[in-house]
């Protein structure tokens, strides 16, 4: 098991990738700290873990990562309960407002930046002192393919994630001597509740059917399918595990080949 005897924090628990990260971490033997702004999402995630027949210890905490004080309290609770923090998966985000940049409401951009960049950094900085004390750790940033391949109306979201890209590289450089690895998984199209809901809304508005939309997107991806969110979670789990002990500052594209760097 890749995370056996590891204490793992997963932020942004909810239907989709956050929940799948928690479930996969549990399957890989982790003791968990899961956080979200809504307590019911934490309960649902724990239920999924129990339904999978797993008995991992799960510490649930309501936390808004845009509040640095709450991030500090979360890290302190993890240390008080488990005595260490081995891995942080920064999965919490908000999509922001979808609009062309020329029509953007910059206050909306600030809200998005406050969670996706400043909030992620606040939680990261909250766990770093403990990782330094214990001799190392791993931090995995969940990022987006839109920072690498722009998509219309997603400028605000992409800008927040692009800022995180820059900070991640510097974190990897500066924390390397403390044996703290910092890597990024760049997610593309992921089949899960968010994409399914988007396709369903488009179909309900008179657009193509869900299956037609899925086929259209899949036709642009070399693997000819939209990756499942659970499969994407496995790639992030790898970056947090000791199998990636020689990797820091890496950008792992998890999108079925939809973006091919060269």
mmCIF file of N, CA and C in Angstrom, residues 167-232:
data_model
loop_
_atom_site.group_PDB
_atom_site.id
_atom_site.type_symbol
_atom_site.label_atom_id
_atom_site.label_comp_id
_atom_site.label_asym_id
_atom_site.label_seq_id
_atom_site.Cartn_x
_atom_site.Cartn_y
_atom_site.Cartn_z
ATOM 1 N N UNK A 167 4.140 29.546 -7.596
ATOM 2 C CA UNK A 167 4.484 29.360 -6.191
ATOM 3 C C UNK A 167 4.964 27.939 -5.922
ATOM 4 N N UNK A 168 4.370 26.969 -6.609
ATOM 5 C CA UNK A 168 4.739 25.571 -6.394
ATOM 6 C C UNK A 168 6.197 25.323 -6.770
ATOM 7 N N UNK A 169 6.636 25.887 -7.877
ATOM 8 C CA UNK A 169 8.028 25.704 -8.286
ATOM 9 C C UNK A 169 8.981 26.273 -7.235
ATOM 10 N N UNK A 170 8.644 27.426 -6.697
ATOM 11 C CA UNK A 170 9.503 28.022 -5.678
ATOM 12 C C UNK A 170 9.456 27.234 -4.370
ATOM 13 N N UNK A 171 8.293 26.709 -4.022
ATOM 14 C CA UNK A 171 8.207 25.870 -2.833
ATOM 15 C C UNK A 171 9.085 24.632 -2.972
ATOM 16 N N UNK A 172 9.053 23.999 -4.142
ATOM 17 C CA UNK A 172 9.878 22.814 -4.362
ATOM 18 C C UNK A 172 11.359 23.151 -4.190
ATOM 19 N N UNK A 173 11.764 24.285 -4.716
ATOM 20 C CA UNK A 173 13.162 24.716 -4.611
ATOM 21 C C UNK A 173 13.552 24.993 -3.170
ATOM 22 N N UNK A 174 12.707 25.726 -2.455
ATOM 23 C CA UNK A 174 13.058 26.184 -1.116
ATOM 24 C C UNK A 174 12.887 25.115 -0.042
ATOM 25 N N UNK A 175 11.941 24.189 -0.248
ATOM 26 C CA UNK A 175 11.676 23.175 0.778
ATOM 27 C C UNK A 175 12.430 21.878 0.530
ATOM 28 N N UNK A 176 13.059 21.744 -0.634
ATOM 29 C CA UNK A 176 13.822 20.541 -0.928
ATOM 30 C C UNK A 176 14.855 20.190 0.128
ATOM 31 N N UNK A 177 15.639 21.152 0.624
ATOM 32 C CA UNK A 177 16.631 20.830 1.655
ATOM 33 C C UNK A 177 16.018 20.286 2.942
ATOM 34 N N UNK A 178 14.725 20.513 3.155
ATOM 35 C CA UNK A 178 14.043 19.971 4.331
ATOM 36 C C UNK A 178 13.365 18.631 4.033
ATOM 37 N N UNK A 179 13.670 18.061 2.857
ATOM 38 C CA UNK A 179 13.084 16.789 2.433
ATOM 39 C C UNK A 179 11.568 16.878 2.296
ATOM 40 N N UNK A 180 11.083 18.044 1.910
ATOM 41 C CA UNK A 180 9.654 18.234 1.622
ATOM 42 C C UNK A 180 9.507 18.361 0.116
ATOM 43 N N UNK A 181 8.780 17.432 -0.467
ATOM 44 C CA UNK A 181 8.567 17.415 -1.909
ATOM 45 C C UNK A 181 7.268 18.140 -2.237
ATOM 46 N N UNK A 182 7.289 18.930 -3.313
ATOM 47 C CA UNK A 182 6.108 19.678 -3.737
ATOM 48 C C UNK A 182 5.917 19.454 -5.234
ATOM 49 N N UNK A 183 4.812 18.821 -5.593
ATOM 50 C CA UNK A 183 4.544 18.491 -6.992
ATOM 51 C C UNK A 183 3.122 18.877 -7.370
ATOM 52 N N UNK A 184 2.860 18.872 -8.669
ATOM 53 C CA UNK A 184 1.553 19.284 -9.167
ATOM 54 C C UNK A 184 0.991 18.248 -10.126
ATOM 55 N N UNK A 185 -0.296 17.957 -9.977
ATOM 56 C CA UNK A 185 -1.023 17.137 -10.942
ATOM 57 C C UNK A 185 -1.981 18.053 -11.695
ATOM 58 N N UNK A 186 -1.807 18.102 -13.013
ATOM 59 C CA UNK A 186 -2.641 18.965 -13.853
ATOM 60 C C UNK A 186 -3.788 18.141 -14.426
ATOM 61 N N UNK A 187 -4.981 18.362 -13.898
ATOM 62 C CA UNK A 187 -6.147 17.611 -14.333
ATOM 63 C C UNK A 187 -6.794 18.270 -15.546
ATOM 64 N N UNK A 188 -7.265 17.445 -16.467
ATOM 65 C CA UNK A 188 -8.019 17.933 -17.610
ATOM 66 C C UNK A 188 -9.490 17.585 -17.443
ATOM 67 N N UNK A 189 -10.127 17.167 -18.542
ATOM 68 C CA UNK A 189 -11.491 16.687 -18.435
ATOM 69 C C UNK A 189 -11.505 15.465 -17.522
ATOM 70 N N UNK A 190 -12.386 15.468 -16.529
ATOM 71 C CA UNK A 190 -12.538 14.333 -15.622
ATOM 72 C C UNK A 190 -14.011 13.956 -15.547
ATOM 73 N N UNK A 191 -14.301 12.687 -15.798
ATOM 74 C CA UNK A 191 -15.688 12.278 -15.694
ATOM 75 C C UNK A 191 -16.055 12.084 -14.223
ATOM 76 N N UNK A 192 -16.982 12.896 -13.757
ATOM 77 C CA UNK A 192 -17.443 12.880 -12.382
ATOM 78 C C UNK A 192 -18.626 13.818 -12.268
ATOM 79 N N UNK A 193 -19.069 14.112 -11.045
ATOM 80 C CA UNK A 193 -20.278 14.912 -10.861
ATOM 81 C C UNK A 193 -20.242 16.286 -11.528
ATOM 82 N N UNK A 194 -19.102 16.974 -11.488
ATOM 83 C CA UNK A 194 -19.048 18.331 -12.045
ATOM 84 C C UNK A 194 -19.242 18.328 -13.555
ATOM 85 N N UNK A 195 -18.491 17.489 -14.256
ATOM 86 C CA UNK A 195 -18.602 17.436 -15.715
ATOM 87 C C UNK A 195 -19.954 16.862 -16.123
ATOM 88 N N UNK A 196 -20.405 15.840 -15.404
ATOM 89 C CA UNK A 196 -21.711 15.254 -15.716
ATOM 90 C C UNK A 196 -22.811 16.304 -15.571
ATOM 91 N N UNK A 197 -22.734 17.093 -14.498
ATOM 92 C CA UNK A 197 -23.732 18.142 -14.293
ATOM 93 C C UNK A 197 -23.703 19.192 -15.383
ATOM 94 N N UNK A 198 -22.502 19.551 -15.816
ATOM 95 C CA UNK A 198 -22.355 20.529 -16.894
ATOM 96 C C UNK A 198 -22.964 20.003 -18.196
ATOM 97 N N UNK A 199 -22.668 18.750 -18.520
ATOM 98 C CA UNK A 199 -23.222 18.156 -19.738
ATOM 99 C C UNK A 199 -24.748 18.039 -19.652
ATOM 100 N N UNK A 200 -25.243 17.677 -18.490
ATOM 101 C CA UNK A 200 -26.694 17.541 -18.313
ATOM 102 C C UNK A 200 -27.390 18.888 -18.470
ATOM 103 N N UNK A 201 -26.788 19.944 -17.909
ATOM 104 C CA UNK A 201 -27.380 21.280 -18.032
ATOM 105 C C UNK A 201 -27.384 21.737 -19.491
ATOM 106 N N UNK A 202 -26.303 21.443 -20.211
ATOM 107 C CA UNK A 202 -26.229 21.802 -21.626
ATOM 108 C C UNK A 202 -27.298 21.070 -22.431
ATOM 109 N N UNK A 203 -27.479 19.786 -22.131
ATOM 110 C CA UNK A 203 -28.492 19.004 -22.828
ATOM 111 C C UNK A 203 -29.892 19.525 -22.507
ATOM 112 N N UNK A 204 -30.136 19.882 -21.242
ATOM 113 C CA UNK A 204 -31.448 20.378 -20.830
ATOM 114 C C UNK A 204 -31.765 21.721 -21.476
ATOM 115 N N UNK A 205 -30.718 22.477 -21.815
ATOM 116 C CA UNK A 205 -30.911 23.781 -22.451
ATOM 117 C C UNK A 205 -31.100 23.665 -23.962
ATOM 118 N N UNK A 206 -31.200 22.439 -24.451
ATOM 119 C CA UNK A 206 -31.430 22.232 -25.870
ATOM 120 C C UNK A 206 -30.194 21.881 -26.666
ATOM 121 N N UNK A 207 -29.083 21.657 -25.970
ATOM 122 C CA UNK A 207 -27.853 21.298 -26.668
ATOM 123 C C UNK A 207 -27.784 19.818 -26.968
ATOM 124 N N UNK A 208 -26.610 19.342 -27.366
ATOM 125 C CA UNK A 208 -26.435 17.914 -27.653
ATOM 126 C C UNK A 208 -26.708 17.066 -26.407
ATOM 127 N N UNK A 209 -27.001 15.805 -26.607
ATOM 128 C CA UNK A 209 -27.220 14.905 -25.487
ATOM 129 C C UNK A 209 -25.923 14.724 -24.708
ATOM 130 N N UNK A 210 -26.041 14.195 -23.498
ATOM 131 C CA UNK A 210 -24.856 13.938 -22.684
ATOM 132 C C UNK A 210 -23.896 13.014 -23.426
ATOM 133 N N UNK A 211 -24.409 11.949 -24.013
ATOM 134 C CA UNK A 211 -23.543 11.005 -24.715
ATOM 135 C C UNK A 211 -22.871 11.647 -25.921
ATOM 136 N N UNK A 212 -23.598 12.516 -26.617
ATOM 137 C CA UNK A 212 -22.986 13.213 -27.754
ATOM 138 C C UNK A 212 -21.857 14.131 -27.290
ATOM 139 N N UNK A 213 -22.073 14.819 -26.176
ATOM 140 C CA UNK A 213 -21.028 15.696 -25.646
ATOM 141 C C UNK A 213 -19.819 14.893 -25.188
ATOM 142 N N UNK A 214 -20.066 13.786 -24.521
ATOM 143 C CA UNK A 214 -18.962 12.925 -24.082
ATOM 144 C C UNK A 214 -18.147 12.446 -25.287
ATOM 145 N N UNK A 215 -18.840 12.028 -26.328
ATOM 146 C CA UNK A 215 -18.157 11.531 -27.516
ATOM 147 C C UNK A 215 -17.342 12.630 -28.190
ATOM 148 N N UNK A 216 -17.885 13.846 -28.217
ATOM 149 C CA UNK A 216 -17.175 14.958 -28.848
ATOM 150 C C UNK A 216 -15.889 15.281 -28.103
ATOM 151 N N UNK A 217 -15.962 15.325 -26.785
ATOM 152 C CA UNK A 217 -14.752 15.599 -25.996
ATOM 153 C C UNK A 217 -13.764 14.447 -26.126
ATOM 154 N N UNK A 218 -14.253 13.221 -26.003
ATOM 155 C CA UNK A 218 -13.372 12.059 -26.073
ATOM 156 C C UNK A 218 -12.642 11.971 -27.408
ATOM 157 N N UNK A 219 -13.262 12.459 -28.460
ATOM 158 C CA UNK A 219 -12.640 12.367 -29.784
ATOM 159 C C UNK A 219 -11.386 13.220 -29.897
ATOM 160 N N UNK A 220 -11.209 14.198 -29.003
ATOM 161 C CA UNK A 220 -10.025 15.065 -29.024
ATOM 162 C C UNK A 220 -8.920 14.555 -28.104
ATOM 163 N N UNK A 221 -9.190 13.498 -27.356
ATOM 164 C CA UNK A 221 -8.244 12.966 -26.374
ATOM 165 C C UNK A 221 -7.591 11.708 -26.953
ATOM 166 N N UNK A 222 -6.261 11.619 -26.937
ATOM 167 C CA UNK A 222 -5.612 10.444 -27.520
ATOM 168 C C UNK A 222 -6.131 9.104 -27.004
ATOM 169 N N UNK A 223 -6.461 9.004 -25.713
ATOM 170 C CA UNK A 223 -7.006 7.749 -25.190
ATOM 171 C C UNK A 223 -8.456 7.522 -25.601
ATOM 172 N N UNK A 224 -9.059 8.519 -26.240
ATOM 173 C CA UNK A 224 -10.437 8.440 -26.743
ATOM 174 C C UNK A 224 -11.465 8.182 -25.641
ATOM 175 N N UNK A 225 -11.197 8.704 -24.488
ATOM 176 C CA UNK A 225 -12.170 8.642 -23.393
ATOM 177 C C UNK A 225 -11.868 9.765 -22.417
ATOM 178 N N UNK A 226 -12.891 10.176 -21.681
ATOM 179 C CA UNK A 226 -12.695 11.142 -20.606
ATOM 180 C C UNK A 226 -12.259 10.374 -19.371
ATOM 181 N N UNK A 227 -11.094 10.672 -18.810
ATOM 182 C CA UNK A 227 -10.632 9.916 -17.647
ATOM 183 C C UNK A 227 -11.607 10.037 -16.471
ATOM 184 N N UNK A 228 -11.781 8.943 -15.741
ATOM 185 C CA UNK A 228 -12.610 8.945 -14.538
ATOM 186 C C UNK A 228 -11.897 9.714 -13.429
ATOM 187 N N UNK A 229 -12.666 10.415 -12.579
ATOM 188 C CA UNK A 229 -12.034 11.175 -11.504
ATOM 189 C C UNK A 229 -11.258 10.273 -10.544
ATOM 190 N N UNK A 230 -11.746 9.041 -10.331
ATOM 191 C CA UNK A 230 -11.030 8.117 -9.463
ATOM 192 C C UNK A 230 -9.681 7.715 -10.019
ATOM 193 N N UNK A 231 -9.589 7.561 -11.342
ATOM 194 C CA UNK A 231 -8.308 7.232 -11.961
ATOM 195 C C UNK A 231 -7.341 8.416 -11.878
ATOM 196 N N UNK A 232 -7.870 9.618 -12.007
ATOM 197 C CA UNK A 232 -7.026 10.810 -11.873
ATOM 198 C C UNK A 232 -6.496 10.935 -10.441
#
